[in-house]
Tab-separated table of N, CA and C and ligand atoms in Angstrom:
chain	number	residue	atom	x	y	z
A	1	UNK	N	-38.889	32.282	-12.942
A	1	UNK	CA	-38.541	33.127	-11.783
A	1	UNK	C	-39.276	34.465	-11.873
A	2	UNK	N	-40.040	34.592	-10.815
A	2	UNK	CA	-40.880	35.736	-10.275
A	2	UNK	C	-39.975	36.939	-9.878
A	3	UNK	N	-38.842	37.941	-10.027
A	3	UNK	CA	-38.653	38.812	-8.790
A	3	UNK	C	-40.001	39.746	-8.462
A	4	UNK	N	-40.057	40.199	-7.232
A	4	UNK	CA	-40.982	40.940	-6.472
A	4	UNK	C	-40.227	41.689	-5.451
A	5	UNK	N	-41.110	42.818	-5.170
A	5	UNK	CA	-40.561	43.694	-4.729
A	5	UNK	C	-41.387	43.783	-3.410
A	6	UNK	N	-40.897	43.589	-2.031
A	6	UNK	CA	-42.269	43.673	-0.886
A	6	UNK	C	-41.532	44.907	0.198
A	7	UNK	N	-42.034	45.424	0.694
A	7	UNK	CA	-42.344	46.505	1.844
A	7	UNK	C	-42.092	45.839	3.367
A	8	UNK	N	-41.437	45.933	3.884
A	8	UNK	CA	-41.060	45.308	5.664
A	8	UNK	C	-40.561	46.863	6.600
A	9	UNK	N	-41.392	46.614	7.453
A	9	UNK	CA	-40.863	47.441	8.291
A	9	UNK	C	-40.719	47.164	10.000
A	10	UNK	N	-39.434	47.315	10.449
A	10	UNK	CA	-39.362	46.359	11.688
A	10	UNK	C	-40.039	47.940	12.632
A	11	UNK	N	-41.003	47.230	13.410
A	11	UNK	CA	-41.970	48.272	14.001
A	11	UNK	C	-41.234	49.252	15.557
A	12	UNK	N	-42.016	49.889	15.895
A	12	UNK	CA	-41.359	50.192	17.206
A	12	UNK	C	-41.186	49.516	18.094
A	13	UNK	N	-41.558	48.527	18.651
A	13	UNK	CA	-41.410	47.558	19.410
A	13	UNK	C	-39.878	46.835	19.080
A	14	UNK	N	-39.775	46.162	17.996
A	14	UNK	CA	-38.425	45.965	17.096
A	14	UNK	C	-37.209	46.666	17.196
A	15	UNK	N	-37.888	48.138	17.132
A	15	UNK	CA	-36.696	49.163	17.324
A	15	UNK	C	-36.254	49.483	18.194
A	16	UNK	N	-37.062	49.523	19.289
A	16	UNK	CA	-36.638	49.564	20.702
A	16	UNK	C	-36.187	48.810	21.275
A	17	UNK	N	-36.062	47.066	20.931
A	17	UNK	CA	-35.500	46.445	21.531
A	17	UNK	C	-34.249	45.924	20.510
A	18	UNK	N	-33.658	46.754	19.841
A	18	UNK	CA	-32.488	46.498	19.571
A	18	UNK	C	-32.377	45.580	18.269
A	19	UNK	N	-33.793	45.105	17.675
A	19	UNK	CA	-33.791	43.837	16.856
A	19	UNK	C	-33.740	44.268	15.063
A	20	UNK	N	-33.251	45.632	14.752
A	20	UNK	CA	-32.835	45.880	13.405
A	20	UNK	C	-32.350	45.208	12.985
A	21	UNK	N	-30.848	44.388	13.691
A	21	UNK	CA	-29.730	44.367	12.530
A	21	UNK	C	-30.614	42.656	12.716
A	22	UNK	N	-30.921	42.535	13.470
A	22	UNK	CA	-31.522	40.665	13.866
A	22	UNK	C	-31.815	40.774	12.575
A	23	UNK	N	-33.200	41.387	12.309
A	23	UNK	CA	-34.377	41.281	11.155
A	23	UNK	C	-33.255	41.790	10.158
A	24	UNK	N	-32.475	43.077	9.510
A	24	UNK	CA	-31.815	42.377	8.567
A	24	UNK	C	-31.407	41.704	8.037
A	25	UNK	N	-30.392	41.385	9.259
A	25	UNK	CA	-29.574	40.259	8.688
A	25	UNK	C	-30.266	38.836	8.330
A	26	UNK	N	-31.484	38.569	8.872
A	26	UNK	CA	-32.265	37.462	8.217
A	26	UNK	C	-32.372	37.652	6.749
A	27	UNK	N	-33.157	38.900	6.294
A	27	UNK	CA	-33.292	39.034	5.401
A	27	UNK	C	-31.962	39.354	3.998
A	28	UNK	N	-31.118	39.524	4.661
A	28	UNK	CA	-30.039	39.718	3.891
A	28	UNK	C	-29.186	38.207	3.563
A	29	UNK	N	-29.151	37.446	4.800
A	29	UNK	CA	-28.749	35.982	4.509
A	29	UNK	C	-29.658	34.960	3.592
A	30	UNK	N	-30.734	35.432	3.284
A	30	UNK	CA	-31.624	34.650	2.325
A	30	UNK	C	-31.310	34.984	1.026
A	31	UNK	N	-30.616	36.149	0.860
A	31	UNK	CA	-30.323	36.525	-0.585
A	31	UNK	C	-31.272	37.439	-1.094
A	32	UNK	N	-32.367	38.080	0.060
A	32	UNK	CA	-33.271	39.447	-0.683
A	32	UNK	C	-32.223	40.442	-0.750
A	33	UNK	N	-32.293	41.365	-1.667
A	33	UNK	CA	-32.114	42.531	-1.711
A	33	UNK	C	-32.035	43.695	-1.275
A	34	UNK	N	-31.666	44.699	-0.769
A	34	UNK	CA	-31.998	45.300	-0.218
A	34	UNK	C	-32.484	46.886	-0.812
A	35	UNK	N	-33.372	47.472	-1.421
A	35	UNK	CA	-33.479	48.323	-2.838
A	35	UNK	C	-33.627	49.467	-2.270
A	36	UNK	N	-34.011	49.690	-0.539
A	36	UNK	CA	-34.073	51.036	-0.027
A	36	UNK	C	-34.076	50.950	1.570
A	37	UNK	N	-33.940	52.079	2.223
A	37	UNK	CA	-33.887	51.840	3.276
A	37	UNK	C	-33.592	53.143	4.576
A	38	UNK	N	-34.983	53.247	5.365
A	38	UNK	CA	-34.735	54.081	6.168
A	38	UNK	C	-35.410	54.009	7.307
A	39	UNK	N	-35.185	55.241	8.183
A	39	UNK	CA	-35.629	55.113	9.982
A	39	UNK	C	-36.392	56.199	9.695
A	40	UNK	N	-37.609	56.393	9.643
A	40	UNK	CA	-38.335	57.186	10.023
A	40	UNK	C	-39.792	57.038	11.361
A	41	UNK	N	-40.465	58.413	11.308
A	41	UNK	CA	-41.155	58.292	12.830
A	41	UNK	C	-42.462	58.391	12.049
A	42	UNK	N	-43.464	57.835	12.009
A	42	UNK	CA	-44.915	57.967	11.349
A	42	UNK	C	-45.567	58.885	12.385
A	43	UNK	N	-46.339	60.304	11.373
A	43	UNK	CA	-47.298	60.588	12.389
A	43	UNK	C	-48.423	59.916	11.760
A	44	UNK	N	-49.787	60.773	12.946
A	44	UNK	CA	-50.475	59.963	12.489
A	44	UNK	C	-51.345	59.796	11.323
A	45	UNK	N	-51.268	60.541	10.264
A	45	UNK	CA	-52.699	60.797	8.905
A	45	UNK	C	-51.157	59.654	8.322
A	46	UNK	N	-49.947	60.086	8.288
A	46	UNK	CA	-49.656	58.716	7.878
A	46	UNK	C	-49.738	57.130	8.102
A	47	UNK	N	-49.961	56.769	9.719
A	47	UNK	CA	-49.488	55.643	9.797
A	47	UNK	C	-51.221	55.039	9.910
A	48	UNK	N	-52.079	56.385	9.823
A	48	UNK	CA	-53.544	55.999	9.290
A	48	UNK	C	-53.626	55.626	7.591
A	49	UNK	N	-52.967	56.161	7.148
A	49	UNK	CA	-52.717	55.863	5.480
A	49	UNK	C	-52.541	54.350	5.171
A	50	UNK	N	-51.176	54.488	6.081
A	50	UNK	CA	-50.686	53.104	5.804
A	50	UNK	C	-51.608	51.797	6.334
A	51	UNK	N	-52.352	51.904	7.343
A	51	UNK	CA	-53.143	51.178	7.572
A	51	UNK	C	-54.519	51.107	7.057
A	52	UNK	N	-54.294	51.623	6.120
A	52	UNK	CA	-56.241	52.049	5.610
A	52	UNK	C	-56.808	50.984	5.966
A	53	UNK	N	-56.414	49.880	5.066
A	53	UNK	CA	-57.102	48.781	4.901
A	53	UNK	C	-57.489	48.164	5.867
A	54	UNK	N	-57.043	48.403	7.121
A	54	UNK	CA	-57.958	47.944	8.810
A	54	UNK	C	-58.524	49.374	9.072
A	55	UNK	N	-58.941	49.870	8.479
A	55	UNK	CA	-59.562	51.391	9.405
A	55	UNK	C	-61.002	51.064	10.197
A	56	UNK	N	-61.441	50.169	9.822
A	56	UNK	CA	-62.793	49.488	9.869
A	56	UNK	C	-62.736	47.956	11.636
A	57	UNK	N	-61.599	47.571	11.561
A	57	UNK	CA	-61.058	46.633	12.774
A	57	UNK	C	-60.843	47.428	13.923
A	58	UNK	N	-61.602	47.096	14.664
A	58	UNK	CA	-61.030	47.222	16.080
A	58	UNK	C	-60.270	47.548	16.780
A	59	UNK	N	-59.417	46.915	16.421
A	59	UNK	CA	-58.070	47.194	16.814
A	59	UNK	C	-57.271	48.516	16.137
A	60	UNK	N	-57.749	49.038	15.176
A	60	UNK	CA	-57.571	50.343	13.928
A	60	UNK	C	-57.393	51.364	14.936
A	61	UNK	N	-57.436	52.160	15.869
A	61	UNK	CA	-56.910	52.847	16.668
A	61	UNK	C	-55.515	52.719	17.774
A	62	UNK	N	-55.930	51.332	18.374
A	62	UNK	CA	-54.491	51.220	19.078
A	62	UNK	C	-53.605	50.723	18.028
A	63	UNK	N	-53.701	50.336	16.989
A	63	UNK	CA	-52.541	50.069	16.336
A	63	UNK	C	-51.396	51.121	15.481
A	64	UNK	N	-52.862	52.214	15.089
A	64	UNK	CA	-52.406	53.293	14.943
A	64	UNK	C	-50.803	54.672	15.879
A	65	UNK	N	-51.537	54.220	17.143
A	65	UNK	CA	-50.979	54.400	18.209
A	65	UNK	C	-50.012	53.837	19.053
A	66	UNK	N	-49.653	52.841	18.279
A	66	UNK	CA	-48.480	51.560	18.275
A	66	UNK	C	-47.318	52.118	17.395
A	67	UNK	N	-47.744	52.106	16.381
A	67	UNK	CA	-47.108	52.849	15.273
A	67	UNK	C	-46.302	53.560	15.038
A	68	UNK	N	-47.315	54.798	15.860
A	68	UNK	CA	-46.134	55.686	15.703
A	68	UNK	C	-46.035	56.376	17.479
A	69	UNK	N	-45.613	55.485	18.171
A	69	UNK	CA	-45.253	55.078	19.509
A	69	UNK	C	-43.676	55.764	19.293
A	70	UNK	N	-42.938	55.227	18.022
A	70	UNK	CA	-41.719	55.391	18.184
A	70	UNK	C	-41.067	54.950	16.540
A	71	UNK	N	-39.777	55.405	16.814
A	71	UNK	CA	-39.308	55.269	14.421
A	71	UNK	C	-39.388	53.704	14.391
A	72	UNK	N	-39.571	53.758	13.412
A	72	UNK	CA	-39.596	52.835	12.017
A	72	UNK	C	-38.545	52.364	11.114
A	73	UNK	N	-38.052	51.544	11.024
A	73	UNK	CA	-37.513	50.823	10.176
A	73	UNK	C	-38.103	50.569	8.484
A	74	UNK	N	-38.239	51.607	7.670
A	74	UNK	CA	-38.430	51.368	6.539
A	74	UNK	C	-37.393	50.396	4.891
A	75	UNK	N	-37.781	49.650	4.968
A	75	UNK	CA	-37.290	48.787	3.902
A	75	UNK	C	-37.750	47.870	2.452
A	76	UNK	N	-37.566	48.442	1.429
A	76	UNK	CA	-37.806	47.214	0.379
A	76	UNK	C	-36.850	46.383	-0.168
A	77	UNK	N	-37.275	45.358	-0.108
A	77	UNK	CA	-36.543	44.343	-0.462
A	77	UNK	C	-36.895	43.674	-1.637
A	78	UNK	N	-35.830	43.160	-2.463
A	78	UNK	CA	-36.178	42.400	-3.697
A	78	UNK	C	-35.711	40.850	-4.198
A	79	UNK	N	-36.249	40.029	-4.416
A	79	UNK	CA	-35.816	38.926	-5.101
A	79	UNK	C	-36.885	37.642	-5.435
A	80	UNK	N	-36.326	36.710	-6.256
A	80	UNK	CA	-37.527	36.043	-6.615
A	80	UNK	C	-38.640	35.245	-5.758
A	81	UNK	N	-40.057	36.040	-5.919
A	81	UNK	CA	-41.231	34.990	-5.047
A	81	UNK	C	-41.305	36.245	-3.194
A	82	UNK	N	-39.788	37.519	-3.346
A	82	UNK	CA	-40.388	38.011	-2.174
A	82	UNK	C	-41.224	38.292	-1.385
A	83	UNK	N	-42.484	38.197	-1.995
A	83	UNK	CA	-43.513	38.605	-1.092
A	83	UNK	C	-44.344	37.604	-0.191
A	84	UNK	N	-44.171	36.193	-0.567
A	84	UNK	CA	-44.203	35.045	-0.355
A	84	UNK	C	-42.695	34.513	0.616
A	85	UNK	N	-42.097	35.024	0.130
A	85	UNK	CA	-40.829	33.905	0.715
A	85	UNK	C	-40.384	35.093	2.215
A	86	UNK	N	-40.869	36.035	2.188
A	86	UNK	CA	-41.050	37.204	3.508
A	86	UNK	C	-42.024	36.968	4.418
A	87	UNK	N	-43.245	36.714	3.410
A	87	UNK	CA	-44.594	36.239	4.512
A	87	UNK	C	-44.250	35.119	5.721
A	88	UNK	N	-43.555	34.207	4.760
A	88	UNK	CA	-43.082	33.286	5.311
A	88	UNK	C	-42.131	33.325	6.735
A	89	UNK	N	-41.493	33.905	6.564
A	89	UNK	CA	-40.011	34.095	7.027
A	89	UNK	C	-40.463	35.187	8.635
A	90	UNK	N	-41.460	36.077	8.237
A	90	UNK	CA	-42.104	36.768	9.443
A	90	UNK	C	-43.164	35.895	10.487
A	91	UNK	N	-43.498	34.822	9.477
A	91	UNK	CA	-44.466	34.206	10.674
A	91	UNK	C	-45.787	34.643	10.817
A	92	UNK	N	-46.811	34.192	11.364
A	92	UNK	CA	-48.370	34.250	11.658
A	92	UNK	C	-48.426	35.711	12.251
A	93	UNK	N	-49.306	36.423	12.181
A	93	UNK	CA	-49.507	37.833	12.602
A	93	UNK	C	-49.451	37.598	14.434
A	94	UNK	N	-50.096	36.641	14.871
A	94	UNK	CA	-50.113	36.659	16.420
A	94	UNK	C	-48.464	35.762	16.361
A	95	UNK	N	-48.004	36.600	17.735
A	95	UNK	CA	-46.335	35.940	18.082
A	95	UNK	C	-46.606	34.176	18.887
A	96	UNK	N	-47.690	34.799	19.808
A	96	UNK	CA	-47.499	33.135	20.111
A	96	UNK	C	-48.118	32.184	19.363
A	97	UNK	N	-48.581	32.365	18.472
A	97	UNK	CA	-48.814	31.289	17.239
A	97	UNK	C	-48.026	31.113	16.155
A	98	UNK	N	-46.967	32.150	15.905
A	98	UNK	CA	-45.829	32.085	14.791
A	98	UNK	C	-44.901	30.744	15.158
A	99	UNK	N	-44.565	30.316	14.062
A	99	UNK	CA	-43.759	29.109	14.066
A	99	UNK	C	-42.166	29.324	14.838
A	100	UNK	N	-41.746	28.669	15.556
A	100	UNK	CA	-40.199	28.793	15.988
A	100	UNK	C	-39.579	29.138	14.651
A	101	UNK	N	-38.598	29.817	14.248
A	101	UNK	CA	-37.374	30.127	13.091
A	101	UNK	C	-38.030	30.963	12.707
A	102	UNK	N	-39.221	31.388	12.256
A	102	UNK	CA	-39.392	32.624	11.908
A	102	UNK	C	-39.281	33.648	12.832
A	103	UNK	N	-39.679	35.097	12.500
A	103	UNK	CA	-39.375	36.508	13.000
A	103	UNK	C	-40.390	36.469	14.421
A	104	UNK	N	-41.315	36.388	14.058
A	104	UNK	CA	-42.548	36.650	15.612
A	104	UNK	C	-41.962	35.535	16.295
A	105	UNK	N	-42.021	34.335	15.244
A	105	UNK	CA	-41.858	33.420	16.255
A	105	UNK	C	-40.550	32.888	17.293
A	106	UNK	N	-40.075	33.529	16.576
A	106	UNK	CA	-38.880	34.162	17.540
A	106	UNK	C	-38.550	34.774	18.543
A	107	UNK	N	-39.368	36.642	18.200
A	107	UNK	CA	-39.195	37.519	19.022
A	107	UNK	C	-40.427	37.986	19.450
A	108	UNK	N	-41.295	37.520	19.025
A	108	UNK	CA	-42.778	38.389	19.507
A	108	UNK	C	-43.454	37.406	20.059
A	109	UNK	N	-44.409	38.043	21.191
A	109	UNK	CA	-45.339	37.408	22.197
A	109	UNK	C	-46.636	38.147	22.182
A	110	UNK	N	-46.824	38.672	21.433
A	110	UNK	CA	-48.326	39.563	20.966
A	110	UNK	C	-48.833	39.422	19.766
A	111	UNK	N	-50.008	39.855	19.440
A	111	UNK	CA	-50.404	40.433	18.040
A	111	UNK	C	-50.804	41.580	17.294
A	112	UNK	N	-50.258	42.187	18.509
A	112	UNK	CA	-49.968	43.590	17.613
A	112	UNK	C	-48.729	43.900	17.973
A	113	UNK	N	-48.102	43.796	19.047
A	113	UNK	CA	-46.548	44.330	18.962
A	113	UNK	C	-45.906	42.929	18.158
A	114	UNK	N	-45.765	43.288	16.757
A	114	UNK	CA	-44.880	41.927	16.639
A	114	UNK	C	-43.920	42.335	15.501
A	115	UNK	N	-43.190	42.925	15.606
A	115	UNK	CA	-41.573	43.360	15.727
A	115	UNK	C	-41.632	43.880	14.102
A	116	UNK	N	-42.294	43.075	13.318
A	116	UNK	CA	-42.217	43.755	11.654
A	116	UNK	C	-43.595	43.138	11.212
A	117	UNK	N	-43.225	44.152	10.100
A	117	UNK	CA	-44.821	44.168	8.684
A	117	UNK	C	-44.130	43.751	7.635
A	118	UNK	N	-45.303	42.890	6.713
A	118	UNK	CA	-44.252	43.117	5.499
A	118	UNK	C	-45.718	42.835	4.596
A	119	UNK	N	-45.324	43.498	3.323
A	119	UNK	CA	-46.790	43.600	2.104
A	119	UNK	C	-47.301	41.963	2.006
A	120	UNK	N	-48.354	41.872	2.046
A	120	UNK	CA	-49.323	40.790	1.928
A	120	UNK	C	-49.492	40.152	0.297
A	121	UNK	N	-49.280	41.376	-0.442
A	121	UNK	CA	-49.501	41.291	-1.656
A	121	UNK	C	-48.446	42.310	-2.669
A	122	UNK	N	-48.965	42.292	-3.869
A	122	UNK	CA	-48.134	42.891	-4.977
A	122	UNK	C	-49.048	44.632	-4.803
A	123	UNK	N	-50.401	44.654	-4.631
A	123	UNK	CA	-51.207	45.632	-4.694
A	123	UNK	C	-51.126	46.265	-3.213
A	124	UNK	N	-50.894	45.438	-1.991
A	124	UNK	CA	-50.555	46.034	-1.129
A	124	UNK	C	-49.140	46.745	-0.826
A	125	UNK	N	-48.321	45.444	-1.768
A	125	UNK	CA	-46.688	46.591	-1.543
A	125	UNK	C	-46.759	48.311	-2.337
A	126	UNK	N	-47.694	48.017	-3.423
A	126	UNK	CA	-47.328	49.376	-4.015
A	126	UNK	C	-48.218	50.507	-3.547
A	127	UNK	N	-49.436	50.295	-2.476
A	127	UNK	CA	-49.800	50.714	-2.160
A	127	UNK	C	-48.980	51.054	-0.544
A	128	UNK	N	-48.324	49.758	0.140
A	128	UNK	CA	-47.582	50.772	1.214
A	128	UNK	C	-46.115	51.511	1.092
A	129	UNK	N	-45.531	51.359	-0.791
A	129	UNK	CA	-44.355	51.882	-0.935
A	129	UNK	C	-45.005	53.310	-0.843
A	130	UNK	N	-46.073	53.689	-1.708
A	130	UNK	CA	-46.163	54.920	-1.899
A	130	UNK	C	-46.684	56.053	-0.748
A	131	UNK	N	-46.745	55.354	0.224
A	131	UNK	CA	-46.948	56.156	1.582
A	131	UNK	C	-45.602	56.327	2.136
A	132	UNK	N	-44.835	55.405	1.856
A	132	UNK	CA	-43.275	55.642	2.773
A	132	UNK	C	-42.445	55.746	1.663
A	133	UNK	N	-42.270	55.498	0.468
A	133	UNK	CA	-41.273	56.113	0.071
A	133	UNK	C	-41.478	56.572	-1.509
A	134	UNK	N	-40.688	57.200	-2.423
A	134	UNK	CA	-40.537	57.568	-3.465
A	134	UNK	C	-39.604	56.838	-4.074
A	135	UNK	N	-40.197	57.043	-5.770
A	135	UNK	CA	-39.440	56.065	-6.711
A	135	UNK	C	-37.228	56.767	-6.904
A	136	UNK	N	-37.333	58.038	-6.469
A	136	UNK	CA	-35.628	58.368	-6.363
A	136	UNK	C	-35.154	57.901	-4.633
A	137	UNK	N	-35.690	56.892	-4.030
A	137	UNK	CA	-35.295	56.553	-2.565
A	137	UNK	C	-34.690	54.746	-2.997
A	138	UNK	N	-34.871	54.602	-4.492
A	138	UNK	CA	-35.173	52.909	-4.902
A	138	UNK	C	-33.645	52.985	-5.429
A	139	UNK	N	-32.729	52.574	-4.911
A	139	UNK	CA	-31.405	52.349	-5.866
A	139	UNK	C	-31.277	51.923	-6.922
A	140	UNK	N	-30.606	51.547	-8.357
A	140	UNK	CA	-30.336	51.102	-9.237
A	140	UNK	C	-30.350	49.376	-8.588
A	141	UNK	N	-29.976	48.960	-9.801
A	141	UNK	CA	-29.834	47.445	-9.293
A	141	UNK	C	-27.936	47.569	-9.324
A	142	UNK	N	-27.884	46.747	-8.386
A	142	UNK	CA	-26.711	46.651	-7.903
A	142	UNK	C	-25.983	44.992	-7.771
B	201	LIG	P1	-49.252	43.733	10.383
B	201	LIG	O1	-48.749	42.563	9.646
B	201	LIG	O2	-48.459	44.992	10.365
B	201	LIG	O3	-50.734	44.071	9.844
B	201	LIG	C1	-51.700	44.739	10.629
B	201	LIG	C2	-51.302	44.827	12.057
B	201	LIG	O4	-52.377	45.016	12.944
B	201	LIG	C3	-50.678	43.512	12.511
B	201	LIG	O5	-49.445	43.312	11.917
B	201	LIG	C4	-50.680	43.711	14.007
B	201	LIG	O6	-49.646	44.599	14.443
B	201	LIG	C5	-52.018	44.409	14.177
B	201	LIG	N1	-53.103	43.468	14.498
B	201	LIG	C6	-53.620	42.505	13.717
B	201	LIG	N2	-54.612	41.845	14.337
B	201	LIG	C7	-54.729	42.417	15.551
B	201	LIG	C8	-55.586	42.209	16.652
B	201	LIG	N3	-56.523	41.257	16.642
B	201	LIG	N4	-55.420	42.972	17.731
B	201	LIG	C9	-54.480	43.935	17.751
B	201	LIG	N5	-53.624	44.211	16.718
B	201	LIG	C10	-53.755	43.454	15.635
């Protein structure tokens, strides 16, 4: 058993339509963890931070501008294989190609408004914890 620690954040689009406790409670009925958790509003040298790694795509401006459209749902979650068993669970980056039962494929009909993010990797979670949060924001284990 792997635990991992991954980064999700249900986006503005998400937040505006009411779909927090949805996307929790998915994630909470699977048995992740929940290790932190907050609403904040990205400007933009942050939600350019957080996106470095597309700064170079096309799309790297309006998404930027998606972003921080409106707050954020910040969350890490923990348990074994998370970063994998989240990828999963959110679905294909475009909504109308996400599978039915997952998150897009559920609630999203775009590919860029599609309701949450979550770390791709182990090097990407610790790279988007440390833009949104600090190691005294991480609860004890509980
Ligand atoms: P996310 O998983 O947060 O990772 C990068 C985000 O960029 C992605 O979800 C979408 O919101 C957005 N995105 C990815 N591909 C495209 C695209 N082709 N056009 C517009 N937005 C995109």
């Amino acid at each position: 058993m792997a635990v991992e620690r991954t980064l999700v954040l249900v986006k503005p689009d998400g937040v505006k339509r009411g779909l927090i406790g949805e996307v929790i409670s998915r994630f909470e009925r699977k048995g992740l963890k929940i290790k932190a958790l907050k609403m904040v509003w990205l400007d933009k040298s942050k939600a350019e931070e957080f996106y470095s790694v597309h700064k170079d795509k096309p799309f790297f401006n309006s998404l930027v501008e998606f972003i921080t459209s409106g707050p954020i749902v910040a969350m890490v979650l923990e348990g074994d294989s998370a970063i994998s068993v989240v990828r999963l669970m959110i679905g294909a980056t475009d909504g109308r190609k996400a599978a039915p039962g997952t998150i897009r494929g559920d609630f999203a009909l775009d590919i860029q408004d599609n309701v949450v993010h979550a770390s791709d990797s182990e090097e990407s979670f610790r790279r988007e914890f440390s833009v949104l949060f600090s190691e005294e924001e991480v609860v004890p284990d509980y």
